[in-house]
């Protein structure tokens, strides 16, 4: 934190922002004595009053606008204050073309008009934000752009025979279109056996036409019709769920008069088939009773049994063919059991999450300032009311999810359920979610000193605080005992994650946070891929891999495990003892991949004790099973740190 005690500023509007920071308690300025020069004397900064020096006020012409695709729209924004603010519209990411701005200045008012031509459907739900800024600070206000357009069917997937029980679809349109399904020229009426399941996201509808145990009688063309006030669109797909028994042609029989022994073989095989069907049917009923419903279904199972047993009445099926049908039955049940066991195991894991996610009302969250931004959205410092029974309000960090599609929303829910159950002294505490409206929000505890990488750099031998471009004072250099204290806490959090069978995949100092008293916790707000973009290697245009922290098997085969997290912990140790340097900083990404896959490791940091470097080398064994156990690492680091007390005065 900046120490400005005793500094005397020239009284002017240029320093009003420091006065506001002091009033809000930002940067701990409320604990420091700051002064303003007033002629030959000085007065406390918080008593300073300067005429015509205020935060700007802002107003926009609409809260939202509704426009047809292809039309034009004009909106305006007024910023008032003294000094008169600069006003501008932010249109980054806007698809509509030929934006036009016009400025008008009135006494104490700056007005700006924005005209958009040929509005695109891609801008539906876009937030047009106007910003007013002067020397004191910045305010903003937004207008939501709602674009109407006719429906379009983006996706209609043919079900995979014998595996799928639904026809997947994605439809887009605004206003939201009404959906109707047709089969054999008749509209499908929903019932217990067939229904439409779907979710809305902005102007998208995603879902399934879902069947309950479909058979061959459900085969045929299915037509989806989507319509709103602007138009109607249809698309047809063929659904093939099971083969019609009548389509199974018997093989030609060149010898109609079968020998008695062949007939006897068929009888034996059919008897076996009947017995097997009864046995397997009981097993299958139990599976259906205690597991999730099969996509194949009881009807499909009964169909195979019937084909096997009916052989008794058909002289054109030989013993070998009946036995082949038996093999199919056993194979089917084996697959069903395998699928059920896997599904039940996942269900138990999900049920074990005890996923009671706390829901926080939006009115209880008051944003204070932005802490960072990632691809998912932004992270803000906020005040949260009604979160603690002992406190009226608490400082929290809130992570927002911008423009979430259906998949992202489901990931959001799964992540919230998982985080709810990760409770440990060295895991960033997750309080709950706010889902009443957009953006979706996750609420975490606020860690005052930010991410560990930034903290390490600020407390290295070369770190200085700059005020007006001039060095003021050092933050205080970390010593050996403090480094060991940091490492031990991260290891403790990792021991817990391993006990929960949780693989982090992106352990690094940038994803650890620092609080008061040198308290360190593992967390990941997802900002690292943007703030620390140089730490990631982009694969295929989307995937971002932290290759400098990854072991060979993760780089080459995308295999992640508790052991790959141990490798990453070794790199975290290296970061701590280099005050936050980037691993392999002297090499490009492709050179790093070559070094790691060929068995090279990072060199021992200059100030790193040999005992600590030995732990690093134990983390960097090429074979995962040969790496040190995280429990053993935590015990060794704790014992090493216990020998020397931890001094916390660097936090000021």
XYZ file of C-alpha atoms in Angstrom:
652
model
C 0.000 0.000 0.000
C 1.187 3.570 -0.604
C 2.461 5.455 2.498
C 1.802 9.171 1.977
C 1.768 10.311 5.623
C 2.651 13.981 5.923
C 2.534 14.775 2.191
C 1.332 18.340 1.476
C -0.496 18.810 -1.844
C -1.287 21.969 -3.747
C -4.994 22.689 -3.274
C -6.610 22.138 -6.670
C -9.283 20.126 -8.372
C -6.501 17.866 -9.676
C -6.159 16.182 -6.269
C -9.859 15.929 -5.417
C -9.727 12.256 -6.434
C -7.205 11.594 -3.622
C -9.585 13.284 -1.198
C -12.409 11.006 -2.410
C -10.183 7.936 -1.984
C -9.409 9.036 1.561
C -13.122 9.483 2.321
C -13.916 5.985 0.985
C -10.946 4.363 2.725
C -9.354 3.220 -0.562
C -5.630 2.292 -0.461
C -5.787 2.717 3.357
C -5.537 6.506 2.900
C -8.103 7.031 5.704
C -5.421 5.963 8.211
C -2.891 8.539 6.947
C -2.488 12.281 7.615
C -2.609 14.173 4.285
C -2.582 17.942 3.934
C -3.509 20.670 1.466
C -1.417 23.835 1.129
C -3.577 26.924 1.783
C -1.400 29.987 1.285
C 1.355 29.916 3.897
C -0.481 27.366 6.044
C -1.763 23.857 5.531
C -5.099 22.198 6.287
C -6.063 18.518 6.477
C -6.922 17.208 3.017
C -10.322 15.892 4.172
C -11.301 19.470 5.123
C -10.419 20.858 1.691
C -13.319 22.374 -0.302
C -12.851 23.560 -3.872
C -15.596 25.327 -5.804
C -16.714 23.878 -9.156
C -14.997 20.551 -8.565
C -17.400 17.606 -8.491
C -17.930 14.175 -9.958
C -19.890 14.420 -13.210
C -23.555 13.476 -13.405
C -24.952 11.616 -16.380
C -28.341 10.965 -17.995
C -29.339 8.992 -21.110
C -32.373 9.343 -23.361
C -33.683 5.777 -22.839
C -33.284 2.886 -20.436
C -33.781 0.530 -23.414
C -34.729 0.774 -27.072
C -36.690 -1.679 -29.234
C -35.808 -1.668 -32.931
C -36.315 -3.904 -35.976
C -33.317 -5.548 -37.600
C -32.073 -3.301 -40.430
C -33.563 -0.106 -38.990
C -31.706 2.897 -37.575
C -31.728 4.235 -34.028
C -30.542 7.427 -32.320
C -29.788 7.787 -28.603
C -28.337 10.692 -26.625
C -26.386 11.198 -23.431
C -25.820 14.303 -21.277
C -22.906 14.710 -18.889
C -22.984 17.667 -16.526
C -20.651 18.979 -13.873
C -17.761 21.266 -13.116
C -15.322 20.990 -14.733
C -17.490 20.085 -17.733
C -16.856 16.358 -18.360
C -15.741 14.631 -21.505
C -18.581 12.367 -22.681
C -18.326 9.380 -24.991
C -20.225 6.248 -26.023
C -18.406 2.910 -25.802
C -19.399 0.792 -28.798
C -16.612 -1.817 -28.709
C -17.993 -5.132 -29.972
C -20.982 -3.527 -31.689
C -21.848 -5.152 -35.035
C -24.142 -2.453 -36.424
C -22.385 -0.316 -39.030
C -21.892 3.387 -39.744
C -22.037 4.684 -36.187
C -22.300 8.475 -36.080
C -21.501 10.762 -33.138
C -22.305 14.444 -32.690
C -21.189 16.644 -29.760
C -22.890 19.741 -28.346
C -21.568 21.804 -25.417
C -23.905 23.822 -23.200
C -23.028 25.681 -19.996
C -21.810 22.909 -17.638
C -23.279 20.244 -19.995
C -21.669 18.090 -22.645
C -24.271 16.333 -24.808
C -23.448 13.553 -27.280
C -25.791 11.849 -29.756
C -25.139 8.379 -31.197
C -26.825 7.133 -34.393
C -26.624 3.482 -35.491
C -27.522 2.444 -39.032
C -28.699 -0.941 -40.301
C -29.049 -2.536 -36.869
C -27.787 -6.142 -36.713
C -29.435 -8.987 -34.809
C -25.995 -9.687 -33.344
C -26.490 -6.547 -31.231
C -29.634 -7.814 -29.500
C -29.240 -7.297 -25.723
C -26.147 -5.142 -26.337
C -25.456 -2.558 -23.629
C -24.674 0.877 -25.100
C -22.674 2.577 -22.348
C -22.104 6.301 -22.049
C -19.185 7.558 -19.934
C -18.772 11.038 -18.460
C -15.322 11.820 -17.049
C -13.559 14.859 -15.658
C -10.487 15.387 -13.494
C -12.421 14.302 -10.383
C -13.629 10.943 -11.682
C -15.947 9.008 -13.966
C -19.621 7.980 -14.039
C -21.502 5.898 -16.608
C -24.987 4.867 -17.670
C -26.241 2.249 -20.149
C -29.036 1.658 -22.647
C -30.055 -1.875 -23.609
C -30.509 -2.449 -27.318
C -33.328 -4.927 -28.138
C -33.355 -6.004 -31.793
C -36.360 -7.847 -33.266
C -35.839 -10.396 -36.068
C -37.625 -13.453 -37.521
C -36.761 -16.938 -36.252
C -34.093 -19.200 -37.721
C -33.426 -22.871 -36.929
C -29.676 -23.058 -36.392
C -29.419 -26.728 -35.490
C -31.601 -29.837 -35.769
C -29.737 -33.072 -35.013
C -30.758 -36.506 -36.270
C -30.795 -38.905 -33.292
C -28.238 -41.690 -33.285
C -29.987 -45.030 -33.712
C -30.521 -47.014 -30.481
C -28.585 -44.487 -28.369
C -30.440 -41.168 -28.399
C -33.885 -40.529 -26.966
C -34.149 -36.938 -28.131
C -33.897 -34.709 -31.187
C -31.675 -31.758 -30.291
C -32.372 -28.278 -31.652
C -31.197 -24.669 -31.432
C -33.517 -21.876 -32.551
C -32.915 -18.144 -32.557
C -35.393 -15.288 -32.840
C -36.727 -12.192 -31.062
C -39.411 -11.997 -29.816
C -38.911 -15.577 -28.676
C -40.575 -17.827 -31.265
C -43.280 -20.372 -30.505
C -42.245 -23.948 -31.339
C -44.459 -26.690 -32.788
C -43.507 -30.256 -33.807
C -45.155 -32.315 -36.553
C -45.038 -36.068 -37.193
C -46.808 -37.619 -40.188
C -48.433 -34.257 -40.993
C -50.001 -34.054 -37.517
C -48.967 -31.730 -34.704
C -47.423 -33.592 -31.778
C -49.314 -33.133 -28.521
C -47.117 -33.399 -25.459
C -47.765 -36.322 -23.094
C -45.896 -38.667 -20.755
C -44.045 -40.257 -23.681
C -43.016 -37.267 -25.765
C -42.351 -33.664 -24.728
C -40.203 -30.618 -25.544
C -37.494 -29.671 -23.024
C -35.769 -26.343 -23.638
C -33.892 -23.443 -22.052
C -33.859 -19.766 -23.007
C -30.745 -17.652 -23.250
C -31.246 -14.121 -24.590
C -32.642 -14.757 -28.096
C -31.611 -18.435 -28.245
C -33.755 -21.498 -27.496
C -31.859 -24.755 -26.986
C -33.326 -28.110 -26.118
C -34.670 -31.495 -27.130
C -37.801 -33.181 -28.380
C -37.580 -35.949 -25.765
C -39.024 -39.468 -26.110
C -39.728 -41.994 -23.361
C -38.159 -45.288 -24.516
C -38.728 -44.860 -28.291
C -39.062 -47.930 -30.525
C -39.409 -48.563 -34.270
C -42.955 -47.154 -34.218
C -41.421 -43.733 -33.477
C -39.272 -43.800 -36.621
C -40.057 -41.188 -39.245
C -39.729 -37.545 -40.284
C -40.066 -34.891 -37.581
C -40.670 -31.267 -38.573
C -39.911 -28.347 -36.279
C -41.814 -25.099 -36.869
C -40.640 -21.869 -35.211
C -42.721 -18.706 -35.558
C -42.990 -15.217 -34.137
C -44.745 -12.045 -35.338
C -42.020 -11.495 -37.947
C -42.053 -14.860 -39.679
C -42.158 -18.656 -39.644
C -39.475 -21.223 -40.475
C -39.552 -25.041 -40.630
C -36.952 -27.786 -40.804
C -37.287 -31.583 -40.992
C -35.067 -34.354 -39.653
C -35.399 -38.149 -39.791
C -35.606 -39.955 -36.477
C -34.521 -43.610 -36.554
C -34.681 -45.090 -33.055
C -34.984 -48.878 -33.529
C -35.202 -51.262 -36.458
C -38.654 -52.635 -37.291
C -38.742 -56.400 -36.498
C -40.408 -56.994 -39.864
C -37.291 -55.582 -41.535
C -35.132 -58.420 -40.191
C -34.990 -60.748 -43.218
C -34.365 -64.472 -42.576
C -31.393 -65.981 -44.423
C -32.208 -68.257 -47.374
C -32.551 -71.931 -46.491
C -31.095 -74.237 -49.142
C -32.089 -77.321 -47.214
C -35.720 -77.122 -45.995
C -35.653 -80.553 -44.407
C -33.406 -79.938 -41.359
C -31.690 -82.912 -39.752
C -33.096 -83.856 -36.375
C -29.829 -82.967 -34.650
C -30.002 -79.375 -35.998
C -33.588 -79.053 -34.745
C -32.438 -80.433 -31.412
C -29.594 -77.832 -31.325
C -32.063 -75.030 -32.016
C -34.354 -76.282 -29.247
C -31.464 -76.333 -26.757
C -30.325 -72.851 -27.868
C -33.884 -71.493 -27.668
C -34.272 -72.943 -24.180
C -31.063 -71.243 -23.180
C -32.305 -68.041 -24.767
C -35.562 -68.168 -22.819
C -33.767 -68.837 -19.541
C -31.209 -66.089 -20.241
C -33.962 -63.621 -21.105
C -35.757 -64.259 -17.815
C -32.508 -63.917 -15.855
C -31.348 -60.801 -17.703
C -34.809 -59.244 -17.607
C -34.786 -59.425 -13.798
C -31.331 -57.864 -13.772
C -32.431 -55.160 -16.200
C -35.520 -54.304 -14.107
C -33.282 -53.867 -11.066
C -30.947 -51.623 -13.039
C -33.862 -49.491 -14.232
C -35.297 -49.329 -10.736
C -32.146 -48.148 -8.997
C -30.356 -46.367 -11.789
C -31.238 -43.659 -14.278
C -33.537 -44.511 -17.172
C -31.792 -46.045 -20.136
C -31.821 -44.380 -23.503
C -32.282 -47.842 -25.012
C -35.186 -48.671 -22.677
C -37.114 -51.751 -21.606
C -38.935 -51.939 -24.929
C -35.682 -52.306 -26.801
C -34.542 -55.006 -24.397
C -37.837 -56.868 -24.667
C -37.576 -56.664 -28.452
C -34.241 -58.522 -28.509
C -35.585 -61.137 -26.102
C -38.641 -61.636 -28.289
C -36.489 -62.106 -31.381
C -34.458 -64.771 -29.579
C -37.438 -66.678 -28.169
C -39.510 -66.518 -31.353
C -36.854 -68.651 -33.000
C -38.616 -71.666 -31.529
C -41.444 -71.098 -33.974
C -39.211 -70.234 -36.942
C -37.354 -73.027 -38.639
C -35.160 -70.534 -40.510
C -33.002 -69.590 -37.492
C -30.195 -71.962 -36.674
C -28.588 -72.644 -33.302
C -25.597 -70.493 -34.208
C -27.841 -67.501 -34.982
C -29.817 -67.923 -31.764
C -26.549 -68.017 -29.833
C -25.467 -64.848 -31.633
C -28.685 -63.210 -30.389
C -27.836 -64.409 -26.872
C -24.405 -62.839 -27.213
C -26.065 -59.581 -28.258
C -28.263 -59.731 -25.166
C -25.306 -60.232 -22.833
C -23.417 -57.464 -24.611
C -26.396 -55.129 -24.253
C -26.728 -55.785 -20.530
C -22.949 -55.427 -20.021
C -23.082 -52.018 -21.698
C -26.174 -51.062 -19.683
C -24.514 -52.107 -16.411
C -21.332 -50.231 -17.336
C -23.259 -47.098 -18.251
C -25.414 -47.365 -15.135
C -22.456 -47.844 -12.804
C -20.685 -44.871 -14.357
C -23.824 -42.762 -14.182
C -24.536 -43.837 -10.610
C -20.963 -43.044 -9.600
C -21.270 -39.569 -11.130
C -24.668 -39.166 -9.491
C -23.190 -40.077 -6.123
C -20.393 -37.576 -6.679
C -22.908 -34.867 -7.550
C -25.174 -35.861 -4.673
C -22.103 -35.851 -2.429
C -21.604 -32.219 -3.283
C -24.534 -31.400 -1.041
C -25.176 -28.692 -3.603
C -27.148 -26.210 -1.511
C -25.861 -23.046 -3.141
C -26.668 -19.884 -1.218
C -28.617 -17.356 -3.283
C -27.867 -13.698 -2.618
C -30.266 -10.923 -3.579
C -28.973 -8.404 -6.117
C -30.107 -5.507 -3.940
C -27.745 -6.740 -1.207
C -24.686 -6.328 -3.481
C -23.258 -2.806 -3.831
C -20.371 -2.587 -6.330
C -17.492 -0.309 -5.257
C -14.798 -0.611 -7.901
C -13.503 -2.916 -10.628
C -10.668 -5.244 -9.651
C -10.066 -6.850 -13.040
C -11.584 -8.255 -16.211
C -11.435 -11.625 -17.917
C -13.026 -13.300 -20.924
C -15.919 -14.432 -18.693
C -16.682 -10.932 -17.365
C -15.399 -8.674 -14.595
C -14.437 -8.945 -10.938
C -15.501 -6.146 -8.603
C -14.886 -5.153 -5.031
C -18.328 -4.904 -3.455
C -20.181 -4.549 -0.199
C -22.598 -7.361 0.571
C -25.415 -7.036 3.112
C -27.165 -9.843 5.027
C -24.274 -12.240 4.425
C -23.059 -12.632 7.983
C -25.207 -12.900 11.117
C -22.623 -10.853 13.044
C -21.912 -8.106 10.488
C -24.246 -5.649 8.816
C -22.138 -5.692 5.653
C -18.954 -7.310 4.371
C -16.405 -6.530 1.708
C -16.524 -9.231 -0.967
C -15.175 -9.906 -4.447
C -17.863 -10.588 -7.040
C -17.190 -12.421 -10.291
C -19.630 -11.671 -13.104
C -20.510 -13.869 -16.092
C -21.148 -11.771 -19.186
C -23.133 -12.967 -22.210
C -23.603 -16.516 -20.873
C -24.882 -19.067 -23.351
C -26.758 -22.141 -22.175
C -23.571 -24.192 -21.815
C -21.870 -21.432 -19.821
C -24.885 -21.187 -17.510
C -24.762 -24.909 -16.824
C -20.998 -24.657 -16.159
C -21.761 -21.725 -13.833
C -24.240 -23.866 -11.864
C -21.848 -26.835 -11.672
C -18.985 -24.596 -10.553
C -21.173 -23.000 -7.869
C -22.213 -26.426 -6.546
C -18.587 -27.548 -6.464
C -17.277 -24.371 -4.811
C -20.001 -24.543 -2.153
C -18.430 -27.745 -0.904
C -14.788 -26.670 -1.052
C -14.414 -25.353 2.501
C -10.861 -24.934 3.816
C -8.729 -22.301 5.527
C -6.506 -22.035 2.456
C -9.159 -22.126 -0.276
C -10.800 -18.798 -1.145
C -14.223 -18.844 0.511
C -17.238 -18.962 -1.791
C -20.362 -17.329 -0.345
C -22.974 -17.931 -3.061
C -24.536 -16.719 -6.293
C -26.874 -14.015 -7.509
C -29.002 -15.212 -10.435
C -32.004 -12.856 -10.337
C -31.212 -11.179 -13.660
C -28.035 -10.669 -15.675
C -25.144 -10.709 -15.265
C -24.895 -13.890 -13.213
C -22.699 -13.270 -10.175
C -20.521 -15.402 -7.879
C -19.615 -13.919 -4.495
C -16.217 -14.689 -2.899
C -14.352 -13.417 0.121
C -12.227 -10.353 -0.567
C -8.461 -10.857 -0.256
C -7.043 -7.416 0.375
C -3.594 -7.764 -1.192
C -4.646 -9.310 -4.499
C -2.967 -12.150 -6.347
C 0.239 -13.711 -5.040
C 2.261 -13.061 -8.203
C 1.663 -9.325 -7.983
C 2.377 -9.477 -4.247
C 5.709 -11.265 -4.772
C 6.809 -8.725 -7.371
C 5.815 -5.850 -5.053
C 7.927 -7.340 -2.248
C 11.030 -8.201 -4.255
C 14.430 -6.534 -4.051
C 13.675 -4.197 -6.969
C 10.107 -3.190 -6.037
C 9.376 0.503 -5.461
C 6.213 2.546 -5.058
C 5.988 5.386 -7.554
C 4.188 8.650 -6.761
C 4.042 11.136 -9.648
C 6.648 9.018 -11.411
C 9.145 9.319 -8.515
C 10.248 6.415 -6.267
C 8.905 6.892 -2.753
C 9.667 3.772 -0.709
C 10.077 0.010 -0.970
C 7.248 -2.309 0.075
C 9.630 -4.419 2.160
C 11.434 -7.505 0.929
C 10.184 -11.018 1.699
C 12.499 -13.167 3.774
C 13.045 -16.938 3.834
C 10.614 -17.560 6.700
C 7.844 -15.639 4.930
C 8.435 -17.514 1.680
C 8.186 -20.843 3.511
C 5.032 -19.627 5.276
C 3.439 -18.802 1.911
C 4.449 -22.147 0.365
C 3.192 -24.144 3.378
C -0.252 -22.550 3.167
C -0.589 -23.332 -0.558
C 0.528 -26.922 0.090
C -2.088 -27.189 2.861
C -4.808 -26.079 0.430
C -3.565 -28.606 -2.125
C -3.655 -31.444 0.430
C -7.323 -30.622 0.938
C -8.056 -30.476 -2.811
C -6.361 -33.862 -3.285
C -8.484 -35.321 -0.451
C -11.574 -34.155 -2.371
C -10.226 -35.713 -5.604
C -10.218 -32.218 -7.103
C -7.646 -31.475 -9.830
C -7.030 -27.722 -10.206
C -5.157 -27.807 -13.583
C -3.985 -24.180 -13.313
C -2.063 -23.865 -10.062
C 0.256 -20.848 -10.146
C 0.955 -17.804 -7.981
C -1.375 -15.749 -10.204
C -4.216 -17.999 -9.001
C -3.438 -17.620 -5.290
C -4.647 -14.634 -3.276
C -3.137 -12.787 -0.304
C -5.043 -11.372 2.658
C -4.158 -9.682 5.916
C -1.429 -11.213 8.051
C 0.232 -12.910 5.066
C -2.740 -15.265 4.744
C -2.588 -17.093 1.391
C -5.410 -19.037 -0.250
C -5.856 -20.926 -3.518
C -8.495 -19.523 -5.848
C -9.098 -18.744 -9.493
C -11.352 -15.901 -10.594
C -10.554 -16.758 -14.210
C -8.876 -13.401 -14.850
C -5.405 -14.868 -15.259
C -5.863 -15.737 -18.929
C -6.350 -12.039 -19.662
C -4.204 -10.260 -17.066
C -1.386 -12.810 -17.435
C -1.991 -13.687 -21.085
C 1.749 -14.196 -21.719
C 1.660 -17.101 -19.221
C -0.672 -19.051 -21.523
C -0.161 -20.809 -24.839
C -3.127 -20.586 -27.204
C -4.109 -23.849 -28.894
C -6.599 -23.976 -31.768
C -7.770 -20.420 -31.339
C -9.618 -20.981 -28.034
C -7.844 -23.261 -25.544
C -5.315 -21.463 -23.323
C -2.754 -23.770 -21.695
C -0.378 -22.720 -18.885
C 2.432 -24.801 -20.406
C 5.169 -23.256 -18.216
C 3.458 -24.864 -15.197
C 2.508 -28.166 -16.882
C 4.269 -31.563 -16.738
C 5.161 -33.520 -19.903
C 2.073 -35.787 -19.785
C -0.271 -32.786 -19.604
C 1.449 -31.019 -22.498
C 1.638 -34.082 -24.742
C -1.511 -36.034 -23.826
C -3.716 -33.520 -21.915
C -3.574 -35.824 -18.862
C -4.263 -33.968 -15.608
C -4.154 -35.458 -12.124
C -3.178 -34.731 -8.520
C 0.361 -35.576 -9.638
C 0.252 -32.937 -12.395
C -0.848 -30.425 -9.724
C 2.227 -31.452 -7.692
C 4.419 -30.577 -10.689
C 2.730 -27.160 -10.797
C 3.408 -26.710 -7.074
C 7.120 -27.171 -7.763
C 6.869 -24.284 -10.236
C 4.985 -22.226 -7.602
C 7.940 -22.753 -5.232
C 10.257 -21.512 -7.975
C 8.043 -18.432 -8.464
C 8.083 -17.671 -4.728
C 11.879 -17.844 -4.499
C 12.330 -15.641 -7.589
C 9.845 -12.992 -6.360
C 7.305 -13.776 -9.068
C 9.453 -14.248 -12.168
C 7.853 -16.052 -15.108
C 9.160 -19.629 -15.442
C 11.422 -20.009 -18.491
C 11.073 -16.219 -19.009
C 13.988 -16.224 -21.422
C 12.296 -18.741 -23.797
C 9.360 -18.640 -26.209
C 6.406 -21.017 -25.823
C 7.602 -23.567 -28.382
C 11.055 -23.633 -26.777
C 9.439 -24.176 -23.371
C 7.451 -27.152 -24.697
C 10.645 -28.631 -26.151
C 12.561 -28.152 -22.882
C 9.896 -29.708 -20.650
C 9.148 -32.686 -22.918
C 12.895 -33.402 -23.252
C 13.400 -33.506 -19.493
C 14.972 -30.128 -18.666
C 13.977 -28.410 -15.406
C 14.177 -24.864 -14.045
C 17.442 -23.844 -12.412
C 17.767 -23.270 -8.670
C 16.906 -19.647 -7.759
C 19.782 -17.648 -6.310
C 18.326 -17.291 -2.796
C 16.713 -20.756 -2.661
C 18.055 -23.202 -0.029
C 19.161 -26.586 -1.342
C 16.478 -28.327 0.769
C 13.739 -26.340 -0.980
C 15.225 -26.942 -4.451
C 15.266 -30.678 -3.639
C 11.486 -30.425 -3.095
C 11.153 -28.725 -6.496
C 13.135 -31.528 -8.143
C 10.917 -34.084 -6.366
C 7.874 -32.373 -7.895
C 9.435 -32.439 -11.366
C 10.025 -36.186 -11.732
C 9.090 -37.205 -15.264
C 6.963 -40.184 -14.176
C 3.871 -39.001 -12.237
C 4.009 -41.884 -9.738
C 7.588 -40.949 -8.786
C 6.721 -37.384 -7.760
C 6.558 -36.366 -4.102
C 3.243 -36.667 -2.293
C 1.689 -33.288 -1.495
C 1.102 -34.353 2.146
C 4.811 -35.078 2.581
C 5.708 -31.761 0.920
C 3.428 -29.859 3.302
C 4.979 -31.572 6.365
C 8.549 -30.820 5.244
C 7.797 -27.167 4.473
C 5.981 -26.758 7.791
C 8.967 -28.188 9.688
C 11.399 -25.924 7.813
C 9.268 -22.843 8.471
C 8.805 -23.715 12.149
C 12.510 -23.197 12.768
C 12.210 -19.450 12.104
C 9.356 -17.109 13.163
C 7.357 -15.398 10.414
C 7.606 -11.617 10.379
C 4.504 -9.910 9.019
C 5.555 -6.263 9.227
C 5.995 -6.048 5.428
C 2.228 -5.563 5.159
C 2.415 -2.143 6.833
